[in-house]
Amino acid sequence: MMRTRPLKVALLGCGVVGSEVARIMTTHADDLTARIGAPVELAGIAVRRPGRVRAGVPEELITTDATALVKRADIDVVVEVIGGIEPARSLITTAFEHGASVVSANKALLAQDGAALHAAAEQHGVDLYYEAAVAGAIPLVRPLRESLAGDKVNRVLGIVNGTTNFILDKMDSSGAGYSEALDEATALGYAEADPTADVEGFDAAAKAAILAGIAFHTRVRLDDVYREGMTEVTAADFASAKQMGCTIKLLAICERAADGRSVTARVHPAMIPLTHPLASVREAYNAVFIEADAAGQLMFYGPGAGGSPTASAVLGDLVAVCRNKVAEATGPGESAYTRLPVSAMGEVVTRYHISLDVADKPGVLAQVATVFAEHGVSIDTVRQQGKDGEASLVVVTHRAADAALSATVEALRKLDTVRGVASIMRVEGE
């Protein structure tokens, strides 16, 4: 039986994503009603700049008093797309206190305070959904939280930032340098005027924290995620990657330790074999590769940002939360029962590609090999090129702990025959 009283929705933020949410709610109202089992009505939109022109958004719904909007007794669901920590955190907790469920796209807040927000939602018997916080339109949170709830996820490996993937893809396909590729990304609207959050890995790290927490049923905060940006990646690195049959991607990697007693979460550039599915992800697209005991290998692919893709994820959550309201129930909350510790980066084991500038004379390779052996790092391959007394030495290791590799590099820097360390890059996906 169809519920006649409409479910009322408060929208916080009306930028690129918020305006698209408002448009879809208006134009698809009949479909949403049929899917939910009750009418759904946009009851108010909180913005910071009320005078701005917003095509298709009813002016009578605009308000600058977000707190008053979320406190309204008739609000059933709050959709938060303003981003940042405050006032988003206070507004969300206020919504919970007044009986409203929340749909959020706020990756930074969820990565920092997800546990507290989940606890507040549970305390007040409401929902907190956030599919749009990770990889735009790509369904990731719900498959991990629900579809794979009966399985054991061991690894999540993904490209979760479209700006960085666009830049690296252009460097790979055209031979452009980092600055040139960044300029193109900015001109096309893929990069912000200040791209720091993207290119330094902060955006991807927040998403990695969220994914790791859900995948491994443990609490992982943003501070637990090792982060390394991609601004130092060069055309020479891509040339080396191609010689290995690889390309370079900025990856978010979440892993369960082999003994099952800890997890790791990290974001950094890495070489990945061209045979791996993630290697073919081009331009500003996102993709996430999941490895689980029973399901095996799964890959999720699609647009990871933008108004329409992100709004699609928001509306999917909105339908789910509204259905729960109609049924007078709530969906799954936080699952953190494993309480696994997050290991430091020094304990992470992977392969490495190291490029050294060395003197072009006999015995250099032997010296370098000795240093690797002394630190317990096994060498897989070595490539050396020399000219006019100078040479480059490229070493690819077998799997080694990050701490052991770091100690090896420090020892190499002390050799008189090593002029410098040109680059160090991890090799993933093998």
XYZ file of C-alpha atoms in Angstrom:
430
model
C 0.000 0.000 0.000
C 1.395 3.391 -1.018
C 2.144 5.789 1.815
C 0.452 9.132 1.137
C 2.434 11.468 3.403
C 5.537 12.539 1.492
C 9.005 11.906 2.822
C 10.676 15.290 3.118
C 14.308 15.804 2.154
C 16.653 18.620 3.165
C 19.553 19.258 0.784
C 22.746 20.790 2.183
C 24.717 22.301 -0.693
C 23.647 23.182 -4.208
C 26.832 23.194 -6.229
C 27.644 20.865 -9.106
C 26.421 17.764 -7.285
C 23.656 19.325 -5.199
C 21.998 21.063 -8.144
C 21.988 17.779 -10.070
C 20.419 15.990 -7.089
C 17.714 18.663 -6.952
C 17.095 18.380 -10.704
C 16.746 14.589 -10.646
C 14.475 14.680 -7.604
C 12.208 17.116 -9.450
C 12.184 15.564 -12.910
C 12.028 11.930 -11.731
C 9.598 12.468 -8.864
C 7.049 9.933 -10.114
C 9.656 7.215 -10.646
C 11.182 7.847 -7.230
C 7.742 7.614 -5.639
C 7.107 4.266 -7.312
C 10.486 2.877 -6.282
C 10.268 4.063 -2.684
C 6.587 3.349 -2.020
C 5.928 6.900 -0.893
C 6.141 10.397 -2.370
C 9.466 12.129 -1.817
C 9.626 15.901 -1.631
C 12.512 18.349 -1.595
C 11.643 20.523 1.405
C 14.591 22.915 1.591
C 18.044 23.652 0.210
C 20.754 25.236 2.376
C 23.390 27.316 0.552
C 26.059 29.828 1.472
C 25.451 32.234 -1.430
C 21.696 32.714 -1.903
C 21.947 35.198 -4.790
C 23.617 32.764 -7.156
C 21.606 31.641 -10.189
C 20.716 27.935 -10.009
C 18.877 26.741 -13.094
C 15.897 24.544 -12.328
C 16.158 24.988 -8.545
C 13.039 26.526 -6.923
C 14.048 29.799 -5.288
C 11.471 29.385 -2.518
C 13.405 26.353 -1.193
C 16.687 28.242 -0.766
C 17.853 29.141 2.735
C 21.137 30.143 4.350
C 20.144 28.727 7.746
C 21.273 25.106 7.422
C 20.931 24.433 11.149
C 17.295 25.485 11.228
C 16.608 23.349 8.152
C 17.995 20.122 9.649
C 16.177 20.787 12.933
C 12.773 20.914 11.256
C 10.463 18.266 12.708
C 9.099 17.303 9.290
C 12.495 16.466 7.713
C 12.945 12.723 7.165
C 16.278 12.650 5.289
C 19.181 15.080 5.040
C 21.415 14.945 1.960
C 24.837 16.480 2.705
C 26.980 17.489 -0.287
C 28.790 20.530 1.091
C 32.012 18.664 1.939
C 34.690 19.508 4.500
C 34.669 18.821 8.222
C 32.682 21.728 9.615
C 29.887 22.692 9.509
C 29.085 19.327 7.870
C 29.822 17.298 11.021
C 27.659 19.465 13.278
C 24.821 19.528 10.769
C 24.853 15.741 10.352
C 24.855 15.068 14.097
C 22.059 17.626 14.556
C 20.042 15.845 11.868
C 20.489 12.541 13.720
C 19.368 14.120 16.982
C 16.167 15.278 15.287
C 15.376 11.855 13.817
C 16.552 12.358 10.248
C 18.632 9.828 8.333
C 21.604 11.166 6.365
C 22.995 10.573 2.888
C 26.479 12.034 2.520
C 29.159 12.351 -0.154
C 31.701 13.648 2.367
C 34.775 11.396 2.128
C 37.008 13.631 4.267
C 34.569 13.673 7.178
C 33.799 9.958 6.979
C 37.499 9.065 6.845
C 38.175 11.186 9.916
C 35.058 10.699 12.048
C 33.182 7.773 10.515
C 33.090 5.769 13.752
C 31.557 8.632 15.766
C 28.998 9.355 13.060
C 27.978 5.695 12.834
C 27.618 5.580 16.623
C 25.436 8.697 16.603
C 23.232 7.293 13.840
C 22.787 4.032 15.753
C 22.017 5.869 18.972
C 19.155 7.742 17.326
C 17.881 4.809 15.249
C 18.556 6.367 11.828
C 20.638 5.602 8.745
C 23.994 6.914 7.499
C 24.629 6.079 3.824
C 27.584 7.328 1.776
C 27.987 5.520 -1.537
C 28.860 8.820 -3.239
C 31.871 9.365 -0.978
C 33.969 6.864 -2.938
C 34.383 6.717 -6.736
C 31.314 8.655 -7.864
C 28.706 6.532 -9.616
C 30.603 3.256 -9.195
C 28.807 0.963 -6.703
C 31.471 0.073 -4.127
C 30.273 0.766 -0.603
C 27.069 -1.273 -0.875
C 28.697 -4.301 -2.584
C 31.392 -4.359 0.116
C 28.969 -3.718 2.962
C 26.159 -6.000 1.766
C 26.888 -8.182 -1.290
C 30.240 -9.393 0.081
C 29.161 -9.420 3.730
C 29.380 -13.226 3.824
C 32.792 -13.386 2.165
C 36.329 -12.585 3.305
C 37.856 -9.681 1.396
C 41.641 -9.832 1.287
C 42.608 -6.950 -0.966
C 41.173 -3.778 -2.474
C 43.320 -2.205 -5.200
C 42.017 0.801 -7.058
C 42.233 4.005 -9.037
C 39.918 6.262 -7.065
C 40.858 9.743 -8.278
C 40.011 10.824 -11.807
C 42.288 13.885 -11.888
C 45.450 11.919 -11.165
C 44.498 9.141 -13.555
C 43.924 11.675 -16.333
C 47.348 13.257 -15.735
C 49.209 9.942 -15.586
C 47.352 8.629 -18.626
C 48.400 11.692 -20.652
C 52.001 11.307 -19.507
C 51.904 7.674 -20.591
C 50.164 8.110 -23.946
C 51.795 11.339 -25.135
C 55.140 11.445 -23.354
C 54.192 14.743 -21.711
C 55.800 15.870 -18.478
C 53.843 16.238 -15.250
C 53.366 20.034 -15.507
C 52.188 19.854 -19.111
C 49.687 17.082 -18.321
C 48.432 18.997 -15.270
C 47.875 22.113 -17.389
C 45.770 20.088 -19.818
C 43.750 18.561 -16.963
C 43.104 22.055 -15.563
C 42.065 23.445 -18.944
C 39.560 20.602 -19.410
C 38.112 21.036 -15.925
C 39.463 17.760 -14.524
C 41.803 19.519 -12.073
C 40.972 22.254 -9.578
C 42.824 25.570 -9.549
C 44.579 24.151 -6.475
C 45.045 20.445 -7.279
C 46.889 19.597 -4.045
C 44.181 17.333 -2.589
C 44.250 15.219 -5.736
C 47.896 15.123 -6.833
C 49.289 14.728 -3.308
C 46.959 11.791 -2.633
C 44.790 13.288 0.132
C 41.548 12.594 -1.745
C 42.514 9.008 -2.527
C 43.718 8.431 1.047
C 40.323 9.397 2.485
C 38.642 6.947 0.116
C 41.160 4.241 1.013
C 40.334 4.664 4.714
C 36.616 4.227 4.014
C 37.117 1.194 1.762
C 39.534 -0.513 4.160
C 37.181 -0.050 7.092
C 34.259 -1.623 5.245
C 36.261 -4.389 3.540
C 38.038 -5.602 6.678
C 35.348 -4.843 9.305
C 37.750 -2.709 11.287
C 38.227 0.981 11.985
C 40.659 2.723 9.658
C 41.069 6.480 9.924
C 42.661 8.878 7.472
C 45.712 9.147 9.743
C 46.240 5.382 9.381
C 46.695 5.620 5.613
C 50.201 5.983 4.198
C 50.110 8.705 1.546
C 52.531 9.624 -1.210
C 51.700 12.025 -4.040
C 52.501 11.730 -7.744
C 54.141 15.094 -8.462
C 57.604 13.522 -8.718
C 56.624 11.014 -11.419
C 58.588 11.774 -14.608
C 58.607 10.852 -18.274
C 61.725 8.799 -17.487
C 59.713 6.742 -15.001
C 57.183 5.957 -17.719
C 59.994 4.980 -20.078
C 61.313 2.563 -17.442
C 57.819 1.223 -16.829
C 57.339 0.517 -20.530
C 60.587 -1.432 -20.614
C 59.115 -3.629 -17.885
C 55.764 -4.017 -19.655
C 54.094 -1.727 -17.131
C 52.393 1.625 -16.786
C 52.106 3.925 -13.738
C 48.954 4.625 -11.726
C 48.229 6.362 -8.430
C 46.777 3.454 -6.477
C 44.792 3.097 -3.282
C 45.769 -0.275 -1.802
C 44.056 -1.886 1.176
C 45.304 -5.327 2.228
C 44.737 -7.917 4.895
C 48.026 -9.391 6.180
C 48.786 -12.979 5.169
C 48.332 -14.115 8.777
C 45.037 -12.208 9.032
C 46.150 -10.324 12.129
C 46.485 -6.811 10.699
C 45.635 -4.641 7.712
C 47.392 -1.944 5.725
C 46.060 1.024 3.766
C 48.226 3.121 1.472
C 48.141 5.496 -1.487
C 51.105 6.020 -3.796
C 52.195 5.872 -7.440
C 53.087 2.376 -8.584
C 54.080 0.494 -11.694
C 51.435 -2.014 -12.708
C 51.711 -4.645 -15.469
C 49.903 -3.862 -18.718
C 48.199 -7.237 -18.342
C 46.423 -6.121 -15.159
C 42.823 -4.853 -15.676
C 43.610 -1.556 -13.929
C 46.325 -0.733 -16.466
C 43.712 -0.121 -19.170
C 41.735 2.449 -17.138
C 42.103 5.658 -19.142
C 41.578 9.381 -18.698
C 39.450 10.442 -15.701
C 37.819 7.081 -15.082
C 38.027 5.141 -11.819
C 38.223 1.413 -11.213
C 38.555 -0.784 -8.146
C 39.793 -4.383 -8.134
C 38.668 -6.572 -5.220
C 40.044 -9.964 -4.219
C 37.913 -12.142 -1.928
C 38.077 -15.771 -0.795
C 34.850 -17.045 -2.325
C 34.014 -14.416 -4.953
C 37.540 -14.360 -6.335
C 38.507 -11.294 -8.356
C 35.963 -8.554 -9.026
C 36.390 -5.238 -10.814
C 34.179 -2.153 -10.608
C 34.662 0.504 -13.293
C 33.103 3.823 -14.303
C 33.130 7.617 -13.951
C 34.453 8.519 -10.531
C 33.486 12.175 -10.284
C 31.286 14.887 -11.761
C 27.833 16.176 -11.024
C 25.714 13.516 -12.711
C 27.715 10.396 -11.681
C 27.966 11.525 -8.054
C 24.307 12.534 -7.992
C 23.424 9.050 -9.248
C 25.117 7.533 -6.202
C 23.421 10.040 -3.889
C 19.991 9.247 -5.323
C 20.629 5.507 -4.980
C 21.304 6.013 -1.283
C 18.320 8.324 -0.968
C 15.988 5.651 -2.361
C 17.439 3.033 0.019
C 17.144 5.285 3.069
C 13.609 6.350 2.164
C 12.576 2.706 1.726
C 13.897 2.063 5.229
C 11.827 4.996 6.511
C 8.692 3.575 4.913
C 9.416 0.154 6.440
C 10.253 1.779 9.794
C 13.643 0.046 9.726
C 17.292 0.907 9.307
C 19.960 -0.523 7.042
C 23.385 -1.907 7.968
C 25.549 0.309 10.127
C 29.223 0.124 11.006
C 30.838 -3.324 11.147
C 34.094 -3.081 13.071
C 34.048 -6.328 15.011
C 37.513 -7.535 13.910
C 39.337 -4.634 15.607
C 42.436 -5.339 13.511
C 45.459 -3.067 13.950
C 46.697 -1.054 10.961
C 50.335 -1.887 10.240
C 52.901 0.822 9.552
C 54.187 1.303 6.021
C 57.556 -0.133 7.007
C 55.955 -3.570 7.337
C 54.409 -3.546 3.858
C 55.987 -6.071 1.500
C 56.082 -5.405 -2.244
C 58.436 -5.227 -5.245
C 60.489 -2.130 -6.024
C 61.944 -0.412 -9.075
C 65.003 1.704 -8.167
C 66.863 3.932 -10.635
C 70.387 4.972 -9.593
C 72.861 7.420 -11.122
C 76.286 5.792 -10.737
C 79.874 6.099 -11.894
C 80.568 4.161 -15.090
C 83.485 2.020 -13.961
C 84.186 -1.606 -13.024
C 82.926 -2.901 -9.679
C 79.939 -0.558 -9.284
C 77.358 -3.271 -9.847
C 79.097 -5.547 -7.366
C 79.077 -2.794 -4.718
C 75.396 -2.089 -5.251
C 74.494 -5.787 -5.178
C 76.405 -6.202 -1.922
C 74.404 -3.428 -0.254
C 71.139 -5.056 -1.287
C 72.331 -8.424 0.029
C 73.469 -6.938 3.345
C 69.943 -5.612 3.958
C 68.211 -8.813 2.951
C 66.678 -7.422 -0.249
C 66.825 -9.867 -3.132
C 67.437 -8.512 -6.649
C 65.278 -9.771 -9.514
C 66.772 -7.907 -12.490
C 69.438 -5.262 -13.174
C 69.836 -3.023 -16.204
C 72.890 -0.770 -16.688
C 73.647 1.855 -19.309
C 76.791 3.998 -19.353
C 78.420 6.837 -21.269
C 81.264 9.318 -20.646
C 81.975 8.154 -17.116
C 78.354 8.311 -15.929
C 75.782 5.503 -15.902
C 72.266 4.648 -14.881
C 71.560 1.470 -12.978
C 67.996 0.165 -12.754
C 67.347 -2.486 -10.119
C 64.077 -4.389 -9.764
C 63.759 -6.323 -6.515
C 61.830 -9.349 -5.441
C 59.267 -8.650 -2.730
C 60.759 -6.848 0.246
C 59.564 -4.941 3.306
C 59.433 -1.180 2.938
C 61.657 -0.684 5.984
C 64.341 -2.959 4.525
C 64.220 -1.165 1.189
C 64.477 2.242 2.882
C 67.552 1.112 4.812
C 69.064 -0.227 1.577
C 68.567 3.082 -0.214
C 70.140 5.025 2.647
C 73.182 2.747 2.472
C 73.387 3.161 -1.306
C 73.475 6.958 -0.950
C 76.671 6.607 1.095
C 78.568 4.820 -1.673
C 81.095 7.023 -3.474
C 80.133 5.389 -6.753
C 76.434 6.278 -6.404
C 75.829 9.833 -7.604
C 72.158 9.859 -6.656
C 68.863 7.996 -6.458
C 66.847 9.117 -9.486
C 63.596 7.392 -8.523
C 62.044 4.695 -6.364
C 58.708 3.179 -7.305
C 56.749 0.229 -6.040
C 55.570 -2.480 -8.433
C 52.023 -3.720 -7.723
C 49.414 -5.974 -9.244
C 51.578 -9.050 -9.791
